[in-house]
Coordinates of C-alpha atoms in Angstrom, one line a residue:
X154 CA 68.0 -25.8 50.3
X155 CA 66.1 -23.3 52.4
X156 CA 63.3 -21.4 50.5
X157 CA 63.9 -18.3 52.9
X158 CA 66.1 -17.1 55.6
X159 CA 64.9 -14.1 57.7
X160 CA 67.8 -12.5 59.3
X161 CA 68.9 -9.3 61.3
X162 CA 65.7 -9.5 63.6
X163 CA 65.0 -10.1 67.1
X164 CA 62.7 -13.2 67.0
X165 CA 60.7 -13.5 70.2
X166 CA 59.8 -17.2 69.6
X167 CA 57.5 -17.8 72.6
X168 CA 59.4 -21.1 72.8
X169 CA 61.2 -21.5 76.3
X170 CA 63.7 -23.7 74.8
X171 CA 65.1 -21.0 72.4
X172 CA 63.2 -17.8 73.4
X173 CA 65.1 -15.3 71.3
X174 CA 66.8 -15.8 67.9
X175 CA 68.5 -13.7 65.2
X176 CA 67.8 -15.9 62.1
X177 CA 65.0 -18.2 61.1
X178 CA 64.9 -20.6 58.3
X179 CA 61.8 -21.5 56.2
X180 CA 61.4 -24.6 53.9
X181 CA 58.0 -25.3 52.2
X182 CA 55.9 -23.2 54.7
X183 CA 57.6 -24.6 57.9
X184 CA 60.2 -23.4 60.2
X185 CA 63.3 -25.7 60.0
X186 CA 65.6 -24.0 62.4
X187 CA 67.1 -21.0 64.0
X188 CA 70.3 -19.2 64.2
X189 CA 73.4 -21.5 63.8
X190 CA 71.2 -24.3 62.6
X191 CA 70.3 -22.3 59.4
X192 CA 73.0 -19.5 59.1
X193 CA 75.2 -21.5 56.8
X194 CA 72.6 -23.5 54.8
X195 CA 72.2 -22.8 51.1
X196 CA 69.0 -20.6 50.6
X197 CA 67.0 -19.2 47.7
X198 CA 66.2 -15.8 49.3
X199 CA 67.6 -14.0 52.4
X200 CA 65.5 -11.2 53.8
X201 CA 67.0 -8.6 56.0
X202 CA 64.5 -7.5 58.5
X203 CA 66.6 -4.5 59.5
X204 CA 66.4 -5.0 63.1
X205 CA 62.7 -5.6 63.4
X206 CA 61.0 -7.7 66.2
X207 CA 59.2 -10.8 64.9
X208 CA 56.5 -12.9 66.9
X209 CA 54.5 -15.8 65.9
X210 CA 51.5 -14.9 64.1
X211 CA 48.6 -13.6 66.4
X212 CA 45.7 -16.0 66.9
X213 CA 42.3 -14.3 67.4
X214 CA 40.3 -17.2 69.0
X215 CA 37.0 -15.5 68.8
X216 CA 36.0 -13.4 65.8
X217 CA 33.1 -13.0 63.3
X218 CA 34.6 -12.7 59.8
X219 CA 31.4 -12.7 57.7
X220 CA 29.6 -10.1 59.9
X221 CA 32.8 -8.0 59.8
X222 CA 33.0 -8.1 56.0
X223 CA 29.4 -7.3 55.7
X224 CA 29.6 -4.4 58.3
X225 CA 32.5 -2.8 56.4
X226 CA 30.1 -2.4 53.4
X227 CA 26.9 -1.4 55.2
X228 CA 25.9 2.2 55.9
X229 CA 26.7 3.0 59.5
X230 CA 25.5 5.4 62.1
X231 CA 28.5 4.9 64.5
X232 CA 29.4 8.0 66.2
X233 CA 26.1 9.9 65.8
X234 CA 24.7 11.3 68.9
X235 CA 21.5 12.9 67.8
X236 CA 18.5 11.1 66.7
X237 CA 17.8 13.3 63.8
X238 CA 21.4 12.8 62.5
X239 CA 20.9 9.0 62.7
X240 CA 17.6 9.3 60.8
X241 CA 19.3 11.4 58.2
X242 CA 21.8 8.4 57.4
X243 CA 18.9 6.0 57.4
X244 CA 17.1 8.2 55.0
X245 CA 20.1 8.3 52.7
X246 CA 20.4 4.5 52.8
X247 CA 16.5 4.3 52.0
X248 CA 16.9 6.6 49.0
X249 CA 19.8 4.4 47.5
X250 CA 17.5 1.3 47.8
X251 CA 15.9 -0.1 44.7
X252 CA 12.2 -0.3 45.5
X253 CA 9.5 -0.2 48.1
X254 CA 9.5 -3.4 50.1
X255 CA 13.2 -3.8 50.0
X256 CA 15.3 -4.6 53.1
X257 CA 17.6 -1.7 54.2
X258 CA 20.4 -2.7 56.8
X259 CA 22.2 -0.1 58.8
X260 CA 25.3 -0.8 61.1
X261 CA 26.8 1.0 64.1
X262 CA 23.6 1.1 66.3
X263 CA 24.2 1.8 70.0
X264 CA 21.5 3.4 72.1
X265 CA 24.0 4.5 74.7
X266 CA 25.3 7.2 72.3
X267 CA 21.8 8.4 71.8
X268 CA 20.6 8.4 75.3
X269 CA 17.8 6.2 74.4
X270 CA 16.7 3.5 72.1
X271 CA 15.3 4.3 68.5
X272 CA 11.8 3.2 68.1
X273 CA 9.8 1.7 65.3
X274 CA 8.0 5.1 65.1
X275 CA 11.2 6.9 64.7
X276 CA 12.2 4.6 61.7
X277 CA 8.8 4.9 60.1
X278 CA 9.3 8.6 59.6
X279 CA 12.1 7.8 57.0
X280 CA 11.3 4.2 56.0
X281 CA 9.4 5.1 52.8
X282 CA 7.9 1.5 52.5
X283 CA 11.1 -0.2 53.1
X284 CA 11.9 -2.8 55.8
X285 CA 14.5 -1.2 58.2
X286 CA 16.9 -3.4 60.2
X287 CA 19.6 -1.7 62.5
X288 CA 21.8 -4.2 64.0
X289 CA 23.0 -3.3 67.5
X290 CA 26.8 -3.2 67.7
X291 CA 26.8 -6.0 70.3
X292 CA 25.1 -8.4 67.9
X293 CA 22.4 -9.1 70.5
X294 CA 19.7 -6.9 69.5
X295 CA 18.2 -4.7 66.5
X296 CA 15.7 -2.0 66.0
X297 CA 13.2 -2.5 63.2
X298 CA 10.3 -0.4 61.8
X299 CA 6.6 -1.3 61.6
X300 CA 6.9 -2.9 58.3
X301 CA 9.0 -5.6 59.8
X302 CA 7.1 -5.9 63.1
X303 CA 3.9 -6.5 61.0
X304 CA 5.7 -9.7 59.5
X305 CA 6.9 -11.2 62.9
X306 CA 5.1 -14.3 64.2
X307 CA 2.5 -13.6 67.0
X308 CA 4.0 -13.3 70.5
X309 CA 7.7 -12.2 69.6
X310 CA 8.5 -9.7 72.3
X311 CA 9.8 -6.3 71.5
X312 CA 10.1 -2.8 73.1
X313 CA 8.9 -0.3 70.6
X314 CA 10.7 -2.0 67.8
X315 CA 13.8 -3.1 69.7
X316 CA 14.2 -6.9 69.6
X317 CA 16.7 -8.7 71.8
X318 CA 18.4 -12.1 71.4
X319 CA 16.0 -14.8 70.1
X320 CA 13.4 -12.2 69.2
X321 CA 16.1 -10.6 66.9
X322 CA 16.6 -14.0 65.4
X323 CA 12.9 -14.0 64.4
X324 CA 13.5 -10.9 62.5
X325 CA 16.5 -12.1 60.7
X326 CA 14.6 -15.3 59.7
X327 CA 12.3 -13.0 57.6
X328 CA 15.1 -12.4 55.1
X329 CA 16.8 -14.6 52.6
X330 CA 20.2 -15.9 53.7
X331 CA 23.2 -14.2 52.0
X332 CA 24.4 -15.9 48.9
X333 CA 27.6 -18.0 49.2
X334 CA 29.3 -15.7 46.8
X335 CA 28.4 -12.6 48.8
X336 CA 29.6 -14.4 52.0
X337 CA 32.8 -15.4 50.5
X338 CA 33.5 -11.8 49.4
X339 CA 32.7 -10.5 52.9
X340 CA 34.8 -13.2 54.5
X341 CA 37.8 -12.3 52.3
X342 CA 37.5 -8.4 53.1
X343 CA 37.5 -9.2 56.9
X344 CA 40.4 -11.7 56.6
X345 CA 42.5 -9.1 54.8
X346 CA 41.9 -6.7 57.8
X347 CA 42.9 -9.3 60.2
X348 CA 46.1 -10.1 58.3
X349 CA 47.1 -6.4 58.2
X350 CA 46.9 -6.3 62.0
X351 CA 49.2 -9.4 62.2
X352 CA 46.5 -12.0 62.8
X353 CA 47.5 -15.3 60.9
X354 CA 44.8 -17.6 62.4
X355 CA 41.3 -17.1 63.9
X356 CA 38.3 -19.0 65.1
X357 CA 35.0 -17.9 63.5
X358 CA 32.7 -17.8 66.4
X359 CA 29.5 -19.5 65.3
X360 CA 28.3 -20.3 61.7
X361 CA 24.9 -21.4 60.6
X362 CA 22.9 -20.3 63.8
X363 CA 19.9 -18.2 64.3
X364 CA 21.7 -15.5 66.1
X365 CA 24.8 -15.0 64.2
X366 CA 24.6 -17.2 61.3
X367 CA 24.3 -15.7 57.8
X368 CA 23.2 -18.9 56.1
X369 CA 22.5 -22.7 56.7
X370 CA 25.0 -23.5 54.1
X371 CA 27.7 -21.0 55.6
X372 CA 30.4 -23.6 55.9
X373 CA 30.3 -23.9 52.1
X374 CA 30.9 -20.2 51.8
X375 CA 34.1 -20.5 53.6
X376 CA 35.0 -23.3 51.3
X377 CA 34.3 -21.1 48.4
X378 CA 36.3 -18.3 49.8
X379 CA 39.3 -20.7 50.1
X380 CA 38.8 -22.0 46.5
X381 CA 38.7 -18.5 45.1
X382 CA 41.9 -17.4 46.9
X383 CA 40.0 -15.0 49.3
X384 CA 41.1 -16.6 52.5
X385 CA 44.7 -15.5 53.3
X386 CA 44.7 -16.9 56.8
X387 CA 43.8 -20.0 58.8
X388 CA 40.2 -20.3 59.9
X389 CA 38.6 -22.6 62.3
X390 CA 34.7 -22.7 62.2
X391 CA 32.8 -22.9 65.4
X392 CA 29.3 -24.5 64.6
X393 CA 26.3 -23.0 66.1
X394 CA 24.6 -25.6 68.4
X395 CA 21.2 -25.1 66.8
X396 CA 22.5 -26.9 63.8
X397 CA 22.5 -30.1 65.6
X398 CA 19.6 -32.5 65.4
X399 CA 18.7 -35.7 67.0
X400 CA 20.4 -38.8 65.4
X401 CA 19.9 -42.5 65.6
X402 CA 23.5 -43.4 66.4
X403 CA 24.6 -46.8 67.7
X404 CA 23.8 -46.9 71.4
X405 CA 27.4 -47.6 72.3
X406 CA 28.4 -44.3 70.7
X407 CA 26.2 -42.3 73.1
X408 CA 25.6 -39.5 70.8
X409 CA 22.2 -37.9 71.1
X410 CA 22.6 -35.0 68.7
X411 CA 24.9 -34.4 65.7
X412 CA 25.5 -32.6 62.5
X413 CA 24.7 -34.6 59.4
X414 CA 27.3 -37.2 58.9
X415 CA 28.6 -36.9 62.4
X416 CA 31.0 -34.1 61.8
X417 CA 32.5 -32.7 64.9
X418 CA 35.7 -30.7 66.1
X419 CA 38.8 -31.4 64.1
X420 CA 37.4 -32.1 60.6
X421 CA 39.3 -30.3 57.9
X422 CA 42.9 -29.3 57.5
X423 CA 45.4 -26.7 58.8
X424 CA 43.9 -23.9 56.6
X425 CA 40.2 -24.5 57.2
X426 CA 38.7 -26.8 59.7
X427 CA 35.7 -27.5 62.1
X428 CA 36.3 -26.2 65.6
X429 CA 34.3 -26.1 68.7
X430 CA 30.5 -26.2 69.1
X431 CA 29.2 -22.7 69.9
X432 CA 26.4 -22.5 72.5
X433 CA 24.8 -19.2 73.6
X434 CA 23.7 -19.1 77.2
X435 CA 23.2 -15.3 77.5
X436 CA 23.4 -11.9 75.8
X437 CA 25.9 -9.0 76.2
X438 CA 26.7 -6.2 78.6
X439 CA 26.2 -3.5 75.9
X440 CA 22.6 -4.5 75.2
X441 CA 22.1 -5.2 79.0
X442 CA 21.2 -8.9 78.3
X443 CA 24.3 -10.6 79.9
X444 CA 22.7 -12.8 82.6
X445 CA 23.9 -11.7 86.1
X446 CA 23.2 -13.0 89.6
X447 CA 22.3 -9.5 90.8
X448 CA 20.6 -6.7 88.7
X449 CA 22.5 -4.1 86.7
X450 CA 23.5 -1.0 88.7
X451 CA 20.5 1.6 88.2
X452 CA 18.3 -1.0 86.4
X453 CA 15.6 -3.2 87.7
X454 CA 16.7 -6.5 85.9
X455 CA 19.7 -8.8 85.7
X456 CA 19.7 -9.6 82.1
X457 CA 18.4 -12.8 80.5
X458 CA 19.4 -16.4 79.4
X459 CA 18.9 -17.5 75.9
X460 CA 16.6 -20.4 77.1
X461 CA 15.4 -22.2 80.1
X462 CA 18.4 -23.4 82.2
X463 CA 17.6 -27.1 81.8
X464 CA 17.4 -26.7 78.0
X465 CA 20.9 -24.9 77.8
X466 CA 22.3 -27.7 80.1
X467 CA 21.0 -30.5 77.8
X468 CA 22.5 -28.8 74.8
X469 CA 26.0 -28.5 76.5
X470 CA 25.9 -32.0 77.9
X471 CA 24.7 -33.5 74.4
X472 CA 27.4 -31.7 72.6
X473 CA 30.1 -33.0 75.0
X474 CA 28.7 -36.5 74.6
X475 CA 28.8 -36.2 70.8
X476 CA 32.6 -35.5 71.1
X477 CA 32.7 -31.8 70.4
X478 CA 34.9 -29.3 72.0
X479 CA 32.5 -26.9 73.6
X480 CA 32.8 -22.9 73.3
X481 CA 30.0 -21.8 75.6
X482 CA 29.1 -18.1 75.3
X483 CA 28.7 -16.8 78.9
X484 CA 29.3 -13.2 79.7
X485 CA 27.4 -12.8 82.8
X486 CA 28.2 -14.7 86.2
X487 CA 24.7 -16.3 86.2
X488 CA 25.4 -17.6 82.7
X489 CA 28.9 -18.9 83.8
X490 CA 27.3 -20.8 86.7
X491 CA 25.0 -22.6 84.2
X492 CA 27.8 -23.3 81.7
X493 CA 30.3 -24.7 84.6
X494 CA 27.4 -26.8 86.1
X495 CA 26.6 -28.3 82.6
X496 CA 30.4 -28.9 81.9
X497 CA 30.9 -30.7 85.2
X498 CA 27.7 -32.8 84.7
X499 CA 29.0 -33.7 81.2
X500 CA 32.5 -34.6 82.4
X501 CA 30.9 -37.0 85.0
X502 CA 28.8 -38.7 82.4
X503 CA 31.7 -39.2 80.0
X504 CA 35.1 -38.0 81.2
X505 CA 37.2 -36.2 78.4
X506 CA 40.0 -34.5 80.2
X507 CA 41.6 -33.2 76.9
X508 CA 38.2 -31.7 75.5
X509 CA 39.6 -28.2 76.3
X510 CA 36.1 -26.8 76.8
X511 CA 36.0 -22.9 76.5
X512 CA 33.9 -20.2 78.2
X513 CA 33.7 -17.6 75.5
X514 CA 33.9 -14.1 77.0
X515 CA 33.8 -14.8 80.7
X516 CA 32.8 -11.2 81.0
X517 CA 32.0 -11.2 84.7
X518 CA 33.4 -14.0 86.8
X519 CA 33.1 -14.0 90.5
X520 CA 36.0 -15.0 92.8
X521 CA 34.2 -18.1 93.8
X522 CA 33.9 -19.3 90.3
X523 CA 37.7 -19.1 89.6
X524 CA 38.6 -22.5 91.4
X525 CA 35.7 -24.1 89.4
X526 CA 37.2 -23.1 86.1
X527 CA 40.5 -24.4 87.2
X528 CA 39.2 -27.9 88.5
X529 CA 37.1 -28.4 85.3
X530 CA 40.0 -27.5 83.1
X531 CA 38.0 -24.8 81.2
X532 CA 39.7 -22.2 79.2
X533 CA 38.7 -18.5 79.5
X534 CA 38.6 -16.8 75.9
X535 CA 38.4 -13.1 76.8
X536 CA 38.1 -9.9 74.8
X537 CA 40.3 -7.4 76.6
X538 CA 39.5 -4.6 74.2
X539 CA 35.9 -4.6 75.4
X540 CA 37.0 -2.9 78.6
X541 CA 39.3 -0.6 76.6
X542 CA 36.5 0.6 74.3
X543 CA 33.4 0.2 76.6
X544 CA 35.0 0.1 80.2
X545 CA 33.6 3.3 81.5
X546 CA 30.0 2.3 80.7
X547 CA 30.6 -1.4 81.8
X548 CA 32.0 -0.2 85.1
X549 CA 29.0 1.9 85.9
X550 CA 26.5 -0.7 85.4
X551 CA 28.5 -3.4 87.3
X552 CA 29.2 -1.1 90.2
X553 CA 32.3 -0.9 92.4
X554 CA 32.3 -4.4 93.8
X555 CA 31.9 -6.2 90.5
X556 CA 33.8 -3.9 88.0
X557 CA 37.1 -5.5 89.0
X558 CA 35.8 -9.0 88.0
X559 CA 35.2 -8.1 84.4
X560 CA 37.4 -9.7 81.8
X561 CA 39.9 -10.8 84.2
X562 CA 43.6 -11.6 83.6
X563 CA 45.8 -12.3 86.5
X564 CA 43.0 -13.9 88.4
X565 CA 42.8 -16.6 85.7
X566 CA 46.3 -17.1 85.5
X567 CA 46.8 -17.4 89.3
X568 CA 44.4 -20.2 89.4
X569 CA 46.1 -22.1 86.5
X570 CA 43.2 -21.2 84.1
X571 CA 44.3 -20.9 80.5
X572 CA 44.0 -17.2 79.5
X573 CA 43.3 -16.7 75.7
X574 CA 43.0 -13.3 73.9
X575 CA 40.5 -12.6 71.2
X576 CA 38.5 -9.5 69.8
X577 CA 34.9 -10.6 69.0
X578 CA 35.6 -8.5 65.9
X579 CA 33.5 -6.4 64.7
X580 CA 32.0 -5.8 68.1
X581 CA 35.2 -4.1 69.1
X582 CA 38.5 -3.0 67.8
X583 CA 40.4 -6.1 66.4
X584 CA 44.0 -5.1 66.9
X585 CA 45.8 -7.7 69.1
X586 CA 48.6 -5.2 70.0
X587 CA 45.9 -2.8 71.3
X588 CA 44.5 -5.5 73.3
X589 CA 47.9 -6.5 74.7
X590 CA 48.3 -2.9 75.9
X591 CA 44.9 -3.0 77.7
X592 CA 45.8 -6.4 79.5
X593 CA 49.0 -4.6 80.8
X594 CA 47.4 -1.3 81.6
X595 CA 43.9 -2.1 82.4
X596 CA 42.9 1.5 81.4
X597 CA 39.8 2.4 79.3
X598 CA 39.9 5.0 76.6
X599 CA 39.2 7.7 79.2
X600 CA 42.1 6.5 81.3
X601 CA 39.8 4.9 84.1
X602 CA 41.7 1.9 85.5
X603 CA 39.3 -1.1 85.7
X604 CA 40.4 -3.9 88.0
X605 CA 44.1 -2.9 88.0
X606 CA 44.9 -6.1 90.1
X607 CA 43.9 -7.9 87.1
X608 CA 46.8 -6.6 85.0
X609 CA 49.3 -9.1 83.5
X610 CA 52.8 -8.7 82.1
X611 CA 53.5 -8.1 78.4
X612 CA 54.9 -11.7 78.1
X613 CA 51.6 -13.1 79.5
X614 CA 49.6 -11.0 77.2
X615 CA 51.6 -12.1 74.3
X616 CA 51.3 -15.6 75.4
X617 CA 47.4 -15.2 75.4
X618 CA 47.5 -14.3 71.7
X619 CA 50.0 -16.8 70.5
X620 CA 50.7 -20.1 72.6
X621 CA 47.4 -20.0 74.5
X622 CA 45.4 -19.2 71.4
X623 CA 46.8 -22.2 69.6
X624 CA 46.3 -24.6 72.4
X625 CA 42.7 -23.4 72.7
X626 CA 42.1 -24.4 69.0
X627 CA 44.0 -27.6 69.3
X628 CA 46.7 -26.0 67.1
X629 CA 49.6 -26.3 69.4
X630 CA 51.5 -28.8 67.2
X631 CA 51.6 -26.4 64.3
X632 CA 51.2 -22.9 65.6
X633 CA 51.8 -20.5 68.5
X634 CA 55.5 -20.4 68.6
X635 CA 58.5 -20.1 66.4
X636 CA 59.5 -23.6 66.8
X637 CA 61.3 -25.8 64.2
X638 CA 58.6 -28.1 62.6
X639 CA 55.8 -25.6 63.0
X640 CA 54.1 -23.4 60.2
X641 CA 56.0 -20.4 59.3
X642 CA 53.2 -17.9 60.4
X643 CA 54.7 -14.8 61.9
X644 CA 54.3 -11.1 62.3
X645 CA 57.1 -8.5 61.8
X646 CA 56.8 -5.5 64.1
X647 CA 58.3 -2.1 64.1
X648 CA 59.3 -2.3 67.7
X649 CA 59.5 -4.8 70.7
X650 CA 56.4 -4.8 72.8
X651 CA 58.5 -5.8 75.8
X652 CA 60.8 -2.9 75.4
X653 CA 58.6 0.1 74.8
X654 CA 56.5 1.8 77.4
X655 CA 53.0 0.0 77.7
X656 CA 51.2 3.0 76.6
X657 CA 52.9 2.6 73.1
X658 CA 52.3 -1.1 72.5
X659 CA 49.2 -0.5 70.6
X660 CA 50.7 1.9 68.2
X661 CA 53.4 -0.4 67.2
X662 CA 53.6 -0.8 63.4
X663 CA 52.7 -4.2 61.9
X664 CA 55.4 -4.1 59.1
X665 CA 54.4 -7.5 57.6
X666 CA 52.5 -10.7 58.2
X667 CA 53.7 -14.1 56.9
X668 CA 51.5 -17.2 56.6
X669 CA 53.2 -20.5 55.4
X670 CA 56.4 -18.5 55.0
X671 CA 55.0 -16.1 52.5
X672 CA 54.5 -12.4 53.1
X673 CA 51.2 -10.8 52.8
X674 CA 52.6 -8.2 50.5
X675 CA 54.8 -10.1 48.1
X676 CA 58.2 -8.5 47.5
X677 CA 58.9 -7.3 43.8

C-alpha cells in the first residue's frame, strides 16, 4: 500500500526517461512510481494538487546556514546610506547590550552604500566601552572599533579599522565561539527559510574554519540540530581546510593531512553527512579582494590571495591525496588559475577521475580557462543571484571586456562543464526561482544585461538546481529527479517556470515543500 499518491499535477521530473507525469506514488519516503504504475494501487492518502507544477526539491550547493540564522537575529544596517543613520543603529544596539566590555555585532555592512568605509574613529563615537564588530555582507571583511584593534596581535593589517580576509579572522578569534545550542537554533532558523523557498537539500560551505567557522566543534552543532528536530532538510557539511592537521598514516595510504580519525567526504547518511573540503584561495568582489590577473577598473590593485600560492597549492594537493572531494573558493581569474593548476598537479600524482572537484563561485573565468575546467572534469558552482543583486557594481569594476565573463552559464555548458546553481546565502537572496530567472535573463535589478550571451534556457537553469546539484554533492542516486527509487523530495509551485514569461519566474509561489514524502506544513 502506498503512503501517499500525489495527483492532478504537472510533475516535471527532470528524468529524460519519463519527463512529465500526472501522478506520483510515495512509500516510506521514496518515490515508487509514476502515472499508471501507481494510479490503481491502494493508498492511505490521495492529495489533489489542483493542477500545480511539481519539481524535484531544489538543491542549494553552496550556503551558510549558521551565518544566515545568526544574521536573521542580529541588528542590521542594511539599506542605510548615511553614516549618521548607521551610527544611530549601532548606538541603539550598544544601549541594549549588558555591560561595558561586551561585544556588539552588527550585520548588513556594505561600504558601497555609504560611499566609503566606516572607520574605527566613526565607531568609537558610539561604542561606549563596547567592542564593536560590523561584518561585511560579503563575509570577507569587517569594521571594528579601537577597543578591538587594541586587542589584536601585533602586525595585523587594517585600514582605519577595516580588516580583510585573514586579518578579519584574527578579530573573530578574540571572541568565544558560539555555543552548540545557539548554533543549532541559528541553523534551524535558516533551514526553515530555505525550506519555504523550495530548497530540500543544501551544502553548508565551510564549518570550523578561521574565516567562516563559528566553532571548532561546529559539526556537533549540526548533529544537535538534527537530534532536536531543528533540521528539516538534508545538509552536507563542507569542512574548512584549516581543520586538517599532519597525520602519521601508513605510507601506502599517501595521506599527508587529515581530520582526526581520517574523516573525509561521504561520512554520514542521507540527512546529514560530510561533503567536500573547503579551501579558500581569494576573497570577494564586493570587498574588492577577489584575486584578478588585472587590476579592478578605477583601482590600483587586483585583489589578494588568502596565502602564498605555493601554500594554497599544497593544501589543495594534500586534500586530494587524502581522498577528499575539493570545493575550492576561487572568485577571481587569478585564483582560478591557482586552483586549476593545483587540481591538475593533484590528479597527476594520484588520478581520481570521479572526485568531482568543484570551483566555488567561479566568479570571473576567462575564455582560455574554460577548456581547462572541462579537461580536468571540474564542476562550476556559481551564484547567479550575485549578478542580479550586485551586477551593476560588479560590471563597473570589471569593465566592458571582463564583465561578460562573470558567473557564466552557457560558456560552461558549451564546454561540457557541469553548471551548478547555488546562493551563498546570506550574502545574497537565496531563492532558487529568482536565480533561475537571472540565469535566463542575465539582467541586474536595474535591468542592465550582463553577459547576455551567457544566458541559458529555463530547462538548463532548473537542471543546475536539481540534477546537477545532486551530482555535485554525490547525491545523484537519491536526489535531483523524480525517479522511482529516489527520495520523495519535491517542491510544489503555483505555476510552471517553463510556461510563464521569464520575467515572472522569480515571483512564482512556492506552495509546498516535501522532504521524504512529508509536507513542510502538515495537513490537518
